[in-house]
Amino acid sequence: DIVMTQSPLSLPVTPGEPASISCRSSQSLLHSNGYNYLDWYVQKPGQSPQLLIYLASNRASGVPARFSGSGSGTYFTLQIRRVEAEDVGIYYCMQGLQSPGTFGQGTKVEIK
Amino acid sequence: QDQLVQSGAEVKKPGASVNVSCRASGYRLSTYGLTWVRQAPGHGPEWMGWIGIKNGDIKYAQKFQARVTMSIDTSTITAYMEVRSLRSDDTAVYYCARCLSSFGLYGMDVWGQGTTVTVSS
C-alpha cells in the first residue's frame, strides 16, 4: 500500500496569515497520463469530509480561491493564502492512484 | 442538489452483520464511481473499497476483502455495503462518497452524512 505522510500534524494559525501543509507519498502518484492522483480533504467538527483539491491542483466546485494545491510525484502542498476562522478543521491528503486509496494522518488546523 | 443519503445508526453484537445503504439523489448514479470510507472514533478516514458503477468493477482494501460486500441496485439508485462477522473495532462512522470519475478512485466530491455502527455485547 502507498503510505501518505503529512506534516505538520498540528498547525496553529493566525487569521489573515498564510498556512501550508505538506504531504509525501511512499511512491510516485504521477500517472502516465500526466495527472498526479492526490486529493486534499478537510473535515470540520461533526461533519463529513469535504473535497478541496483533486488531481493535486484542481479546486473542487465551490472551494474558495484562497485554497491551492501544488506538487508532483511524491511531494505535495496545500496552501491557504489567508486563513479565515471557518478554515479550522482536520486536513487530509489522500492518494487515488491505486487501490487501496490511502489517507495521510491528518493535520489539525486551529486558530491561535 | 446532488446528495447521498445513508441509512440510520445501527447497534450490533459481535459476530453479527450490518448492511448500510446509500441512496443517490439529484444525479445519475451510473455516471460516477462510489467509495466507502470508515472513521473510527478519534481516528482518520480509512478507505474500504470502490465501485466503478459503469463497468461493474469493484475494488476492496485487502483487510476488508473477506468480510465486506459492496453492491449497487441501479433500479433504486442505491448502493449497499454489508460488513459481516462484526468486531468491536468495527465501531465507526461509515461514509459513502461519490468519485468524480466513473473509472478513478479520486475526487470524492459528494459525501453521505455518515452511518454510525456500534458493535457492543
CSV table of N, CA and C in Angstrom, one decimal, chain A:
chain,number,residue,atom,x,y,z
A,1,ASP,N,0.8,-1.2,0.0
A,1,ASP,CA,0.0,0.0,0.0
A,1,ASP,C,0.9,1.3,0.0
A,2,ILE,N,0.4,2.3,-0.6
A,2,ILE,CA,1.1,3.6,-0.6
A,2,ILE,C,0.9,4.3,0.7
A,3,VAL,N,2.0,4.7,1.4
A,3,VAL,CA,1.9,5.4,2.7
A,3,VAL,C,2.0,6.9,2.4
A,4,MET,N,1.0,7.6,3.1
A,4,MET,CA,1.0,9.0,2.9
A,4,MET,C,1.4,9.6,4.3
A,5,THR,N,2.3,10.6,4.2
A,5,THR,CA,2.8,11.2,5.5
A,5,THR,C,2.7,12.7,5.4
A,6,GLN,N,1.9,13.2,6.3
A,6,GLN,CA,1.7,14.7,6.4
A,6,GLN,C,2.5,15.4,7.4
A,7,SER,N,2.8,16.7,7.2
A,7,SER,CA,3.4,17.5,8.2
A,7,SER,C,3.0,18.9,8.0
A,8,PRO,N,2.8,19.7,9.1
A,8,PRO,CA,2.9,19.2,10.5
A,8,PRO,C,1.6,18.5,10.8
A,9,LEU,N,1.5,17.9,12.0
A,9,LEU,CA,0.3,17.3,12.4
A,9,LEU,C,-0.6,18.2,13.1
A,10,SER,N,-0.1,19.3,13.6
A,10,SER,CA,-0.8,20.4,14.3
A,10,SER,C,-0.3,21.7,13.8
A,11,LEU,N,-1.3,22.6,13.4
A,11,LEU,CA,-0.9,23.9,12.8
A,11,LEU,C,-1.8,25.0,13.4
A,12,PRO,N,-1.2,25.7,14.4
A,12,PRO,CA,-1.9,26.9,14.9
A,12,PRO,C,-1.7,28.0,13.9
A,13,VAL,N,-2.8,28.7,13.6
A,13,VAL,CA,-2.7,29.8,12.6
A,13,VAL,C,-3.3,31.1,13.1
A,14,THR,N,-2.9,32.2,12.5
A,14,THR,CA,-3.5,33.5,12.8
A,14,THR,C,-4.3,33.9,11.7
A,15,PRO,N,-5.6,34.3,11.9
A,15,PRO,CA,-6.4,34.7,10.8
A,15,PRO,C,-5.8,35.8,10.0
A,16,GLY,N,-5.9,35.7,8.7
A,16,GLY,CA,-5.3,36.6,7.8
A,16,GLY,C,-3.9,36.2,7.3
A,17,GLU,N,-3.2,35.3,8.0
A,17,GLU,CA,-1.9,34.8,7.7
A,17,GLU,C,-2.0,33.6,6.8
A,18,PRO,N,-0.9,33.3,6.0
A,18,PRO,CA,-0.9,32.1,5.1
A,18,PRO,C,-0.6,30.9,6.0
A,19,ALA,N,-1.0,29.8,5.4
A,19,ALA,CA,-0.7,28.5,6.0
A,19,ALA,C,-0.4,27.5,5.0
A,20,SER,N,0.4,26.5,5.3
A,20,SER,CA,0.9,25.5,4.4
A,20,SER,C,1.0,24.1,5.0
A,21,ILE,N,0.5,23.1,4.3
A,21,ILE,CA,0.6,21.7,4.8
A,21,ILE,C,1.2,20.9,3.7
A,22,SER,N,2.1,20.0,4.1
A,22,SER,CA,2.8,19.1,3.1
A,22,SER,C,2.4,17.7,3.2
A,23,CYS,N,2.5,17.0,2.2
A,23,CYS,CA,2.1,15.6,2.1
A,23,CYS,C,3.1,14.8,1.2
A,24,ARG,N,3.7,13.8,1.7
A,24,ARG,CA,4.6,12.9,1.0
A,24,ARG,C,4.0,11.6,0.8
A,25,SER,N,4.3,11.0,-0.4
A,25,SER,CA,3.8,9.6,-0.6
A,25,SER,C,5.0,8.7,-0.8
A,26,SER,N,4.8,7.4,-0.4
A,26,SER,CA,5.9,6.5,-0.5
A,26,SER,C,6.2,6.0,-1.9
A,27,GLN,N,5.3,6.3,-2.9
A,27,GLN,CA,5.5,6.0,-4.3
A,27,GLN,C,5.0,7.2,-5.1
A,28,SER,N,5.5,7.4,-6.3
A,28,SER,CA,5.1,8.5,-7.1
A,28,SER,C,3.6,8.3,-7.4
A,29,LEU,N,2.9,9.5,-7.4
A,29,LEU,CA,1.5,9.5,-7.7
A,29,LEU,C,1.2,10.0,-9.1
A,30,LEU,N,2.3,10.2,-9.9
A,30,LEU,CA,2.2,10.6,-11.2
A,30,LEU,C,1.9,9.5,-12.2
A,31,HIS,N,0.7,9.6,-12.8
A,31,HIS,CA,0.3,8.6,-13.8
A,31,HIS,C,0.9,8.9,-15.1
A,32,SER,N,0.9,7.9,-16.0
A,32,SER,CA,1.4,8.1,-17.3
A,32,SER,C,0.6,9.1,-18.2
A,33,ASN,N,-0.6,9.3,-17.7
A,33,ASN,CA,-1.5,10.3,-18.4
A,33,ASN,C,-1.1,11.8,-18.0
A,34,GLY,N,-0.1,11.9,-17.1
A,34,GLY,CA,0.3,13.3,-16.7
A,34,GLY,C,-0.4,13.8,-15.5
A,35,TYR,N,-1.3,13.1,-14.9
A,35,TYR,CA,-2.0,13.6,-13.7
A,35,TYR,C,-1.4,13.0,-12.5
A,36,ASN,N,-1.4,13.8,-11.4
A,36,ASN,CA,-1.0,13.3,-10.1
A,36,ASN,C,-2.3,13.0,-9.3
A,37,TYR,N,-2.4,11.8,-8.8
A,37,TYR,CA,-3.7,11.3,-8.2
A,37,TYR,C,-3.6,11.6,-6.7
A,38,LEU,N,-3.7,12.9,-6.4
A,38,LEU,CA,-3.6,13.3,-5.0
A,38,LEU,C,-4.7,14.3,-4.7
A,39,ASP,N,-5.5,14.0,-3.7
A,39,ASP,CA,-6.6,14.8,-3.3
A,39,ASP,C,-6.3,15.5,-1.9
A,40,TRP,N,-7.0,16.6,-1.6
A,40,TRP,CA,-7.0,17.2,-0.3
A,40,TRP,C,-8.4,17.3,0.2
A,41,TYR,N,-8.6,16.9,1.5
A,41,TYR,CA,-10.0,17.0,2.1
A,41,TYR,C,-9.8,17.7,3.4
A,42,VAL,N,-10.9,18.3,3.8
A,42,VAL,CA,-11.0,18.9,5.2
A,42,VAL,C,-12.2,18.3,5.9
A,43,GLN,N,-12.0,18.1,7.1
A,43,GLN,CA,-13.2,17.6,8.0
A,43,GLN,C,-13.4,18.6,9.1
A,44,LYS,N,-14.5,19.2,9.1
A,44,LYS,CA,-14.8,20.2,10.1
A,44,LYS,C,-15.5,19.4,11.2
A,45,PRO,N,-15.5,19.9,12.5
A,45,PRO,CA,-16.1,19.2,13.6
A,45,PRO,C,-17.5,18.8,13.3
A,46,GLY,N,-17.8,17.5,13.5
A,46,GLY,CA,-19.1,17.0,13.4
A,46,GLY,C,-19.6,16.8,12.0
A,47,GLN,N,-18.7,17.0,11.0
A,47,GLN,CA,-19.2,16.9,9.6
A,47,GLN,C,-18.5,15.8,8.8
A,48,SER,N,-19.0,15.5,7.7
A,48,SER,CA,-18.4,14.6,6.7
A,48,SER,C,-17.2,15.3,6.1
A,49,PRO,N,-16.2,14.6,5.7
A,49,PRO,CA,-15.1,15.2,5.0
A,49,PRO,C,-15.6,15.9,3.7
A,50,GLN,N,-14.9,17.0,3.3
A,50,GLN,CA,-15.2,17.7,2.1
A,50,GLN,C,-14.0,17.8,1.2
A,51,LEU,N,-14.3,17.6,-0.1
A,51,LEU,CA,-13.2,17.7,-1.1
A,51,LEU,C,-12.8,19.2,-1.3
A,52,LEU,N,-11.5,19.4,-1.2
A,52,LEU,CA,-10.9,20.8,-1.5
A,52,LEU,C,-10.2,20.8,-2.9
A,53,ILE,N,-9.3,19.8,-3.0
A,53,ILE,CA,-8.4,19.8,-4.2
A,53,ILE,C,-8.4,18.4,-4.8
A,54,TYR,N,-8.5,18.2,-6.1
A,54,TYR,CA,-8.3,16.9,-6.7
A,54,TYR,C,-7.3,17.0,-7.8
A,55,LEU,N,-6.7,15.8,-8.1
A,55,LEU,CA,-5.6,15.7,-9.0
A,55,LEU,C,-4.5,16.8,-8.8
A,56,ALA,N,-4.2,16.9,-7.5
A,56,ALA,CA,-3.1,17.7,-7.0
A,56,ALA,C,-3.3,19.2,-7.0
A,57,SER,N,-4.0,19.8,-8.0
A,57,SER,CA,-4.0,21.2,-8.1
A,57,SER,C,-5.4,21.8,-8.6
A,58,ASN,N,-6.4,20.9,-8.7
A,58,ASN,CA,-7.7,21.4,-9.2
A,58,ASN,C,-8.7,21.6,-8.0
A,59,ARG,N,-9.1,22.9,-7.9
A,59,ARG,CA,-10.0,23.2,-6.8
A,59,ARG,C,-11.4,22.6,-7.1
A,60,ALA,N,-12.0,22.0,-6.1
A,60,ALA,CA,-13.3,21.4,-6.3
A,60,ALA,C,-14.4,22.5,-6.4
A,61,SER,N,-15.5,22.2,-6.9
A,61,SER,CA,-16.6,23.2,-7.1
A,61,SER,C,-16.9,23.8,-5.7
A,62,GLY,N,-17.0,25.2,-5.7
A,62,GLY,CA,-17.4,25.9,-4.5
A,62,GLY,C,-16.3,26.2,-3.5
A,63,VAL,N,-15.1,25.7,-3.8
A,63,VAL,CA,-14.0,25.9,-2.8
A,63,VAL,C,-13.4,27.3,-3.1
A,64,PRO,N,-13.2,28.0,-2.0
A,64,PRO,CA,-12.7,29.4,-2.2
A,64,PRO,C,-11.3,29.4,-2.8
A,65,ALA,N,-11.0,30.5,-3.5
A,65,ALA,CA,-9.8,30.7,-4.3
A,65,ALA,C,-8.6,30.8,-3.4
A,66,ARG,N,-8.8,31.0,-2.0
A,66,ARG,CA,-7.6,31.1,-1.2
A,66,ARG,C,-6.9,29.7,-0.9
A,67,PHE,N,-7.6,28.6,-1.3
A,67,PHE,CA,-7.0,27.3,-1.3
A,67,PHE,C,-6.4,26.9,-2.6
A,68,SER,N,-5.1,26.4,-2.5
A,68,SER,CA,-4.5,26.0,-3.7
A,68,SER,C,-3.6,24.8,-3.4
A,69,GLY,N,-3.5,23.9,-4.4
A,69,GLY,CA,-2.7,22.7,-4.3
A,69,GLY,C,-1.6,22.7,-5.3
A,70,SER,N,-0.4,22.1,-4.9
A,70,SER,CA,0.7,22.0,-5.9
A,70,SER,C,1.5,20.8,-5.6
A,71,GLY,N,2.4,20.5,-6.5
A,71,GLY,CA,3.3,19.3,-6.3
A,71,GLY,C,3.2,18.3,-7.4
A,72,SER,N,4.1,17.4,-7.4
A,72,SER,CA,4.1,16.3,-8.3
A,72,SER,C,5.0,15.2,-7.8
A,73,GLY,N,4.7,14.0,-8.3
A,73,GLY,CA,5.5,12.8,-7.9
A,73,GLY,C,5.2,12.3,-6.5
A,74,THR,N,6.1,12.7,-5.6
A,74,THR,CA,5.9,12.2,-4.2
A,74,THR,C,5.7,13.4,-3.2
A,75,TYR,N,5.8,14.6,-3.6
A,75,TYR,CA,5.7,15.7,-2.7
A,75,TYR,C,4.6,16.7,-3.1
A,76,PHE,N,3.7,17.0,-2.2
A,76,PHE,CA,2.6,17.9,-2.5
A,76,PHE,C,2.4,18.9,-1.3
A,77,THR,N,1.7,20.0,-1.7
A,77,THR,CA,1.5,21.0,-0.7
A,77,THR,C,0.1,21.6,-0.9
A,78,LEU,N,-0.6,21.8,0.3
A,78,LEU,CA,-1.8,22.6,0.3
A,78,LEU,C,-1.5,23.9,0.9
A,79,GLN,N,-1.9,25.0,0.2
A,79,GLN,CA,-1.7,26.3,0.8
A,79,GLN,C,-3.0,27.0,1.0
A,80,ILE,N,-3.1,27.8,2.1
A,80,ILE,CA,-4.2,28.7,2.3
A,80,ILE,C,-3.6,30.0,2.3
A,81,ARG,N,-4.1,30.8,1.4
A,81,ARG,CA,-3.4,32.2,1.1
A,81,ARG,C,-3.6,33.1,2.4
A,82,ARG,N,-4.8,33.2,2.9
A,82,ARG,CA,-5.1,34.0,4.1
A,82,ARG,C,-6.2,33.2,4.9
A,83,VAL,N,-5.7,32.7,6.0
A,83,VAL,CA,-6.6,31.8,6.8
A,83,VAL,C,-7.8,32.6,7.4
A,84,GLU,N,-9.0,32.0,7.3
A,84,GLU,CA,-10.1,32.5,8.0
A,84,GLU,C,-10.5,31.6,9.1
A,85,ALA,N,-11.3,32.2,10.0
A,85,ALA,CA,-11.7,31.4,11.2
A,85,ALA,C,-12.5,30.1,10.8
A,86,GLU,N,-13.2,30.1,9.7
A,86,GLU,CA,-14.0,29.0,9.3
A,86,GLU,C,-13.2,27.9,8.7
A,87,ASP,N,-11.8,28.1,8.6
A,87,ASP,CA,-11.0,27.1,8.0
A,87,ASP,C,-10.5,26.1,9.0
A,88,VAL,N,-10.9,26.2,10.3
A,88,VAL,CA,-10.4,25.3,11.3
A,88,VAL,C,-11.0,23.9,11.0
A,89,GLY,N,-10.2,22.9,11.2
A,89,GLY,CA,-10.6,21.5,10.9
A,89,GLY,C,-9.4,20.6,10.8
A,90,ILE,N,-9.6,19.4,10.4
A,90,ILE,CA,-8.5,18.5,10.1
A,90,ILE,C,-8.4,18.3,8.6
A,91,TYR,N,-7.2,18.5,8.1
A,91,TYR,CA,-6.9,18.4,6.7
A,91,TYR,C,-6.2,17.1,6.4
A,92,TYR,N,-6.7,16.4,5.4
A,92,TYR,CA,-6.2,15.1,5.0
A,92,TYR,C,-5.8,15.1,3.5
A,93,CYS,N,-4.6,14.5,3.2
A,93,CYS,CA,-4.3,14.2,1.8
A,93,CYS,C,-4.7,12.7,1.6
A,94,MET,N,-5.0,12.4,0.4
A,94,MET,CA,-5.3,11.0,0.0
A,94,MET,C,-4.9,10.7,-1.4
A,95,GLN,N,-4.3,9.5,-1.6
A,95,GLN,CA,-3.9,9.1,-2.9
A,95,GLN,C,-5.0,8.3,-3.5
A,96,GLY,N,-5.2,8.5,-4.8
A,96,GLY,CA,-6.2,7.8,-5.5
A,96,GLY,C,-5.6,7.1,-6.8
A,97,LEU,N,-4.3,6.9,-6.7
A,97,LEU,CA,-3.6,6.3,-7.9
A,97,LEU,C,-3.9,4.8,-8.0
A,98,GLN,N,-3.8,4.2,-6.8
A,98,GLN,CA,-4.1,2.7,-6.8
A,98,GLN,C,-4.8,2.3,-5.6
A,99,SER,N,-5.5,1.1,-5.7
A,99,SER,CA,-6.2,0.5,-4.7
A,99,SER,C,-5.3,-0.2,-3.7
A,100,PRO,N,-5.4,0.0,-2.4
A,100,PRO,CA,-6.4,0.8,-1.7
A,100,PRO,C,-6.0,2.3,-1.7
A,101,GLY,N,-7.0,3.1,-1.8
A,101,GLY,CA,-6.8,4.5,-1.5
A,101,GLY,C,-6.2,4.7,-0.1
A,102,THR,N,-5.3,5.6,0.1
A,102,THR,CA,-4.8,5.8,1.5
A,102,THR,C,-4.7,7.2,1.8
A,103,PHE,N,-5.0,7.5,3.1
A,103,PHE,CA,-5.1,8.9,3.6
A,103,PHE,C,-3.8,9.1,4.5
A,104,GLY,N,-3.4,10.4,4.5
A,104,GLY,CA,-2.4,10.8,5.5
A,104,GLY,C,-3.0,10.8,6.9
A,105,GLN,N,-2.2,11.1,7.9
A,105,GLN,CA,-2.6,11.1,9.3
A,105,GLN,C,-3.5,12.2,9.7
A,106,GLY,N,-3.5,13.3,8.9
A,106,GLY,CA,-4.3,14.5,9.1
A,106,GLY,C,-3.5,15.6,9.8
A,107,THR,N,-3.8,16.8,9.5
A,107,THR,CA,-3.2,18.0,10.1
A,107,THR,C,-4.3,18.8,10.7
A,108,LYS,N,-4.2,19.0,12.0
A,108,LYS,CA,-5.3,19.8,12.7
A,108,LYS,C,-4.9,21.3,12.6
A,109,VAL,N,-5.8,22.0,12.0
A,109,VAL,CA,-5.6,23.5,11.9
A,109,VAL,C,-6.5,24.1,12.9
A,110,GLU,N,-5.9,25.0,13.7
A,110,GLU,CA,-6.7,25.7,14.7
A,110,GLU,C,-6.2,27.1,14.8
A,111,ILE,N,-7.1,27.9,15.3
A,111,ILE,CA,-6.8,29.4,15.4
A,111,ILE,C,-6.0,29.6,16.7
A,112,LYS,N,-4.9,30.4,16.5
A,112,LYS,CA,-4.1,30.8,17.7
A,112,LYS,C,-4.9,31.6,18.7
